[in-house]
Short mmCIF file of C-alpha atoms in Angstrom, two decimals:
data_model
loop_
_atom_site.label_atom_id
_atom_site.label_comp_id
_atom_site.label_asym_id
_atom_site.label_seq_id
_atom_site.Cartn_x
_atom_site.Cartn_y
_atom_site.Cartn_z
CA MET Q 1 -4.59 3.50 3.98
CA LEU Q 2 -6.40 1.65 1.21
CA PRO Q 3 -5.07 -1.93 1.34
CA GLY Q 4 -4.83 -4.57 -1.34
CA THR Q 5 -7.84 -6.57 -2.46
CA LYS Q 6 -8.71 -9.40 -4.83
CA SER Q 7 -11.91 -7.59 -5.90
CA THR Q 8 -10.84 -4.06 -6.73
CA ILE Q 9 -13.89 -3.03 -8.76
CA ALA Q 10 -16.43 -4.49 -6.33
CA ASP Q 11 -14.64 -3.02 -3.32
CA LEU Q 12 -14.44 0.36 -5.03
CA ALA Q 13 -18.22 0.28 -5.44
CA TRP Q 14 -18.54 -0.63 -1.75
CA LEU Q 15 -16.32 2.31 -0.77
CA ARG Q 16 -18.65 4.65 -2.62
CA GLY Q 17 -21.81 3.09 -1.26
CA SER Q 18 -20.55 3.18 2.33
CA GLY Q 19 -19.49 6.83 2.18
CA LEU Q 20 -15.84 5.98 2.81
CA ALA Q 21 -14.83 7.23 -0.64
CA THR Q 22 -16.06 10.70 0.32
CA ALA Q 23 -14.18 10.52 3.63
CA VAL Q 24 -10.95 9.53 1.84
CA ALA Q 25 -11.31 12.43 -0.61
CA GLU Q 26 -11.92 14.88 2.24
CA ARG Q 27 -8.79 13.75 4.06
CA ALA Q 28 -6.73 14.00 0.90
CA ALA Q 29 -8.00 17.56 0.36
CA ALA Q 30 -6.98 18.39 3.94
CA GLY Q 31 -3.40 17.25 3.27
CA ILE Q 32 -3.68 14.10 5.36
CA PRO Q 33 -1.61 11.24 3.91
CA VAL Q 34 -3.65 8.82 1.81
CA ILE Q 35 -1.78 5.68 0.74
CA GLY Q 36 -2.99 2.93 -1.56
CA VAL Q 37 -1.35 -0.48 -1.83
CA CYS Q 38 -1.96 -2.71 -4.85
CA GLY Q 39 -5.76 -2.73 -5.31
CA GLY Q 40 -5.97 0.36 -3.11
CA TYR Q 41 -3.45 2.06 -5.42
CA GLN Q 42 -5.61 1.18 -8.42
CA MET Q 43 -8.71 2.61 -6.70
CA LEU Q 44 -7.00 5.97 -6.14
CA GLY Q 45 -6.54 6.45 -9.89
CA ARG Q 46 -8.77 8.03 -12.52
CA CYS Q 47 -9.97 4.85 -14.19
CA ILE Q 48 -9.76 1.06 -14.08
CA HIS Q 49 -10.14 -0.91 -17.32
CA ASP Q 50 -11.00 -4.61 -17.43
CA PRO Q 51 -11.24 -5.46 -21.14
CA ASP Q 52 -10.77 -9.21 -20.59
CA GLY Q 53 -13.25 -9.51 -17.73
CA VAL Q 54 -10.53 -10.51 -15.26
CA GLU Q 55 -12.58 -9.23 -12.31
CA SER Q 56 -15.96 -8.33 -13.73
CA ASP Q 57 -17.94 -7.50 -16.84
CA ALA Q 58 -18.02 -3.80 -15.95
CA GLY Q 59 -15.54 -2.91 -18.71
CA SER Q 60 -14.21 0.39 -17.37
CA VAL Q 61 -15.05 2.15 -14.12
CA ASP Q 62 -14.07 5.50 -12.66
CA GLY Q 63 -11.61 5.46 -9.79
CA LEU Q 64 -11.50 7.92 -6.91
CA GLY Q 65 -9.56 10.39 -9.06
CA LEU Q 66 -6.98 11.23 -6.39
CA LEU Q 67 -4.04 10.00 -8.50
CA ASP Q 68 -3.46 10.76 -12.18
CA VAL Q 69 -3.05 7.10 -13.14
CA GLU Q 70 -5.02 4.55 -15.16
CA THR Q 71 -4.96 0.80 -14.59
CA THR Q 72 -5.68 -1.97 -17.07
CA PHE Q 73 -6.24 -5.49 -15.79
CA ALA Q 74 -4.58 -8.41 -17.57
CA PRO Q 75 -5.01 -12.18 -17.17
CA ASP Q 76 -1.38 -12.77 -16.16
CA LYS Q 77 -0.42 -12.29 -12.51
CA HIS Q 78 2.80 -10.45 -11.63
CA THR Q 79 4.49 -11.92 -8.53
CA VAL Q 80 7.99 -10.92 -7.44
CA ARG Q 81 10.04 -9.95 -4.40
CA VAL Q 82 11.63 -6.52 -4.65
CA GLU Q 83 13.83 -4.05 -2.84
CA GLY Q 84 14.63 -0.46 -3.60
CA GLU Q 85 14.32 3.09 -2.31
CA LEU Q 86 12.06 6.12 -2.29
CA LEU Q 87 12.37 8.47 -5.25
CA ASP Q 88 12.54 12.25 -5.15
CA ALA Q 89 9.20 13.45 -6.54
CA GLY Q 90 10.20 17.11 -6.29
CA PRO Q 91 10.62 19.93 -3.77
CA ARG Q 92 8.33 20.20 -0.77
CA SER Q 93 7.81 22.85 1.86
CA SER Q 94 9.18 20.41 4.43
CA GLY Q 95 12.51 20.24 2.60
CA ALA Q 96 13.82 19.25 -0.81
CA GLY Q 97 14.29 15.59 -1.47
CA SER Q 98 11.32 14.41 0.56
CA GLY Q 99 8.13 12.66 -0.51
CA PRO Q 100 4.94 11.50 1.16
CA LEU Q 101 6.57 8.38 2.62
CA GLY Q 102 9.88 9.91 3.65
CA PRO Q 103 13.24 11.25 2.40
CA VAL Q 104 14.58 10.26 -1.00
CA GLY Q 105 16.78 7.18 -0.82
CA THR Q 106 15.02 5.61 2.16
CA PRO Q 107 15.43 1.84 1.62
CA LEU Q 108 12.51 -0.55 1.31
CA ARG Q 109 11.66 -4.12 0.46
CA GLY Q 110 8.50 -6.11 -0.10
CA TYR Q 111 6.69 -8.10 -2.73
CA GLU Q 112 4.27 -7.60 -5.61
CA ILE Q 113 1.29 -9.78 -6.50
CA HIS Q 114 -1.18 -8.19 -8.90
CA MET Q 115 -2.91 -8.55 -12.25
CA GLY Q 116 -2.98 -4.90 -13.31
CA ARG Q 117 -0.64 -2.56 -15.15
CA THR Q 118 -0.79 1.11 -14.20
CA ARG Q 119 0.18 4.06 -16.40
CA LEU Q 120 1.01 7.48 -14.94
CA GLY Q 121 -0.35 10.73 -16.34
CA PRO Q 122 1.32 14.17 -16.16
CA GLY Q 123 -0.22 14.85 -12.76
CA ALA Q 124 1.71 12.05 -11.07
CA ALA Q 125 5.35 11.12 -10.49
CA PRO Q 126 6.92 7.72 -9.69
CA LEU Q 127 7.10 6.93 -5.99
CA LEU Q 128 9.72 4.16 -5.80
CA ARG Q 129 12.74 2.75 -7.61
CA LEU Q 130 12.77 -1.04 -7.40
CA ARG Q 131 15.43 -3.67 -8.06
CA GLY Q 132 14.66 -7.24 -8.96
CA ALA Q 133 16.73 -10.36 -8.30
CA ASP Q 134 18.54 -9.79 -11.61
CA GLY Q 135 19.63 -6.30 -10.54
CA ALA Q 136 17.48 -4.53 -13.12
CA THR Q 137 15.79 -1.35 -11.87
CA ARG Q 138 12.36 0.07 -12.63
CA GLU Q 139 9.98 2.63 -11.21
CA ASP Q 140 6.81 1.80 -9.32
CA GLY Q 141 3.89 3.58 -7.77
CA ALA Q 142 2.84 7.18 -8.02
CA VAL Q 143 2.52 10.34 -5.98
CA ALA Q 144 -0.03 13.00 -6.87
CA LEU Q 145 1.43 16.34 -7.96
CA ALA Q 146 -0.05 19.77 -7.41
CA GLY Q 147 1.03 22.99 -9.08
CA PRO Q 148 1.51 24.56 -12.51
CA GLY Q 149 3.39 22.26 -14.85
CA ALA Q 150 6.18 19.78 -14.28
CA LYS Q 151 8.75 22.29 -12.95
CA GLY Q 152 6.38 23.91 -10.49
CA ALA Q 153 4.55 20.78 -9.41
CA VAL Q 154 5.09 19.52 -5.89
CA PRO Q 155 4.13 16.14 -4.43
CA THR Q 156 1.03 15.92 -2.28
CA ALA Q 157 0.33 13.44 0.51
CA VAL Q 158 -1.56 11.07 -1.84
CA CYS Q 159 0.43 8.13 -3.17
CA GLY Q 160 0.20 4.47 -4.06
CA SER Q 161 2.33 1.46 -4.91
CA TYR Q 162 2.07 -2.19 -5.91
CA VAL Q 163 4.56 -3.19 -3.20
CA HIS Q 164 3.12 -5.04 -0.22
CA GLY Q 165 4.98 -5.00 3.09
CA LEU Q 166 6.45 -1.51 2.70
CA PHE Q 167 5.98 -0.67 6.35
CA ASP Q 168 7.59 -3.92 7.52
CA HIS Q 169 10.94 -2.27 6.73
CA PRO Q 170 12.06 -0.42 9.90
CA GLU Q 171 13.77 2.48 8.11
CA LEU Q 172 10.85 3.29 5.83
CA ARG Q 173 8.35 2.83 8.65
CA ALA Q 174 10.35 5.20 10.86
CA ALA Q 175 10.70 7.75 8.05
CA PHE Q 176 6.95 7.79 7.45
CA LEU Q 177 6.03 7.93 11.14
CA ASN Q 178 8.57 10.67 11.78
CA GLY Q 179 6.95 12.67 8.99
CA LEU Q 180 3.66 12.36 10.85
CA ARG Q 181 5.41 13.31 14.09
CA THR Q 182 6.79 16.43 12.43
CA ARG Q 183 3.27 17.40 11.34
CA ALA Q 184 2.13 16.97 14.94
CA GLY Q 185 5.04 18.98 16.38
CA LEU Q 186 6.67 15.95 17.99
CA ALA Q 187 10.33 14.93 18.08
CA HIS Q 188 11.54 12.17 15.79
CA ALA Q 189 11.85 8.62 17.10
CA ALA Q 190 14.54 6.07 16.22
CA PRO Q 191 13.60 3.12 13.97
CA ALA Q 192 12.25 0.14 15.87
CA VAL Q 193 13.52 -3.18 14.57
CA ALA Q 194 10.64 -5.53 13.91
CA ALA Q 195 10.68 -8.87 15.73
CA PRO Q 196 8.11 -11.07 13.97
CA ASP Q 197 8.60 -14.05 16.28
CA ALA Q 198 8.04 -11.90 19.36
CA ASP Q 199 4.89 -10.43 17.80
CA ILE Q 200 3.56 -13.91 17.04
CA ASP Q 201 4.36 -15.04 20.59
CA ARG Q 202 2.44 -12.07 22.02
CA LEU Q 203 -0.53 -12.92 19.81
CA ALA Q 204 -0.39 -16.55 20.94
CA ASP Q 205 -0.28 -15.48 24.59
CA HIS Q 206 -3.29 -13.22 24.04
CA VAL Q 207 -5.27 -16.02 22.38
CA GLU Q 208 -4.43 -18.47 25.16
CA ALA Q 209 -5.49 -15.94 27.79
CA HIS Q 210 -8.91 -15.36 26.24
CA LEU Q 211 -9.92 -18.73 24.80
CA ASP Q 212 -10.80 -22.04 26.43
CA MET Q 213 -7.77 -23.91 25.13
CA GLU Q 214 -8.86 -27.26 26.58
CA LEU Q 215 -12.15 -27.01 24.70
CA LEU Q 216 -10.31 -25.93 21.55
CA ASP Q 217 -7.93 -28.90 21.84
CA HIS Q 218 -10.95 -31.18 22.25
CA ILE Q 219 -12.61 -29.76 19.12
CA VAL Q 220 -9.42 -30.14 17.10
CA ALA Q 221 -9.03 -33.73 18.29
CA LEU Q 222 -12.58 -34.52 17.18
CA GLU Q 223 -12.01 -32.94 13.77
CA THR Q 224 -8.84 -34.95 13.14
CA ARG Q 225 -10.24 -38.37 14.02
#
């Protein structure tokens, strides 16, 4: 998973310098799912253009080349809540109507916050269909295709999207994890409904168990005087 970032070009350079870019490419070549979200999605593409110097004065830089997409930064920021479903990127050996994140039609929701616009090339297909608050639909994201031409091309396990919070949705999360379970020869598991309040409570309990809360309260009291 390549997550979002506010410094896509700089973090892409760090990925290369650290050797992680090579590791990501090796896993993609081995058929292991590689997923990019927002800035991570942009990094997976062929090229990133920054003509207005939104992030840097680099102009254009090469991406990791794992997705046939190109991104151009723009000064305006796109922020919106969305919902939608997975698209059918084509037939797969695991069964028609399935993509790298799960079966076609699997519902999702999340939000977008980015300053780039990404254009797909012939070696990629849209990953998601999104609906805005006004009911209008549009396509988002991309999945890398492999094979001869559009009719023979099949989706690989490399994909990306601008939607944050995809895996917060229990059905999509279960679909993706069950795909991994199938690869590992394990039985499918039912979707687990997320309970954010319970997760936060567990985190709070963990913090209280491992920190000196009296000292922390004392420090906070001093800071607020």
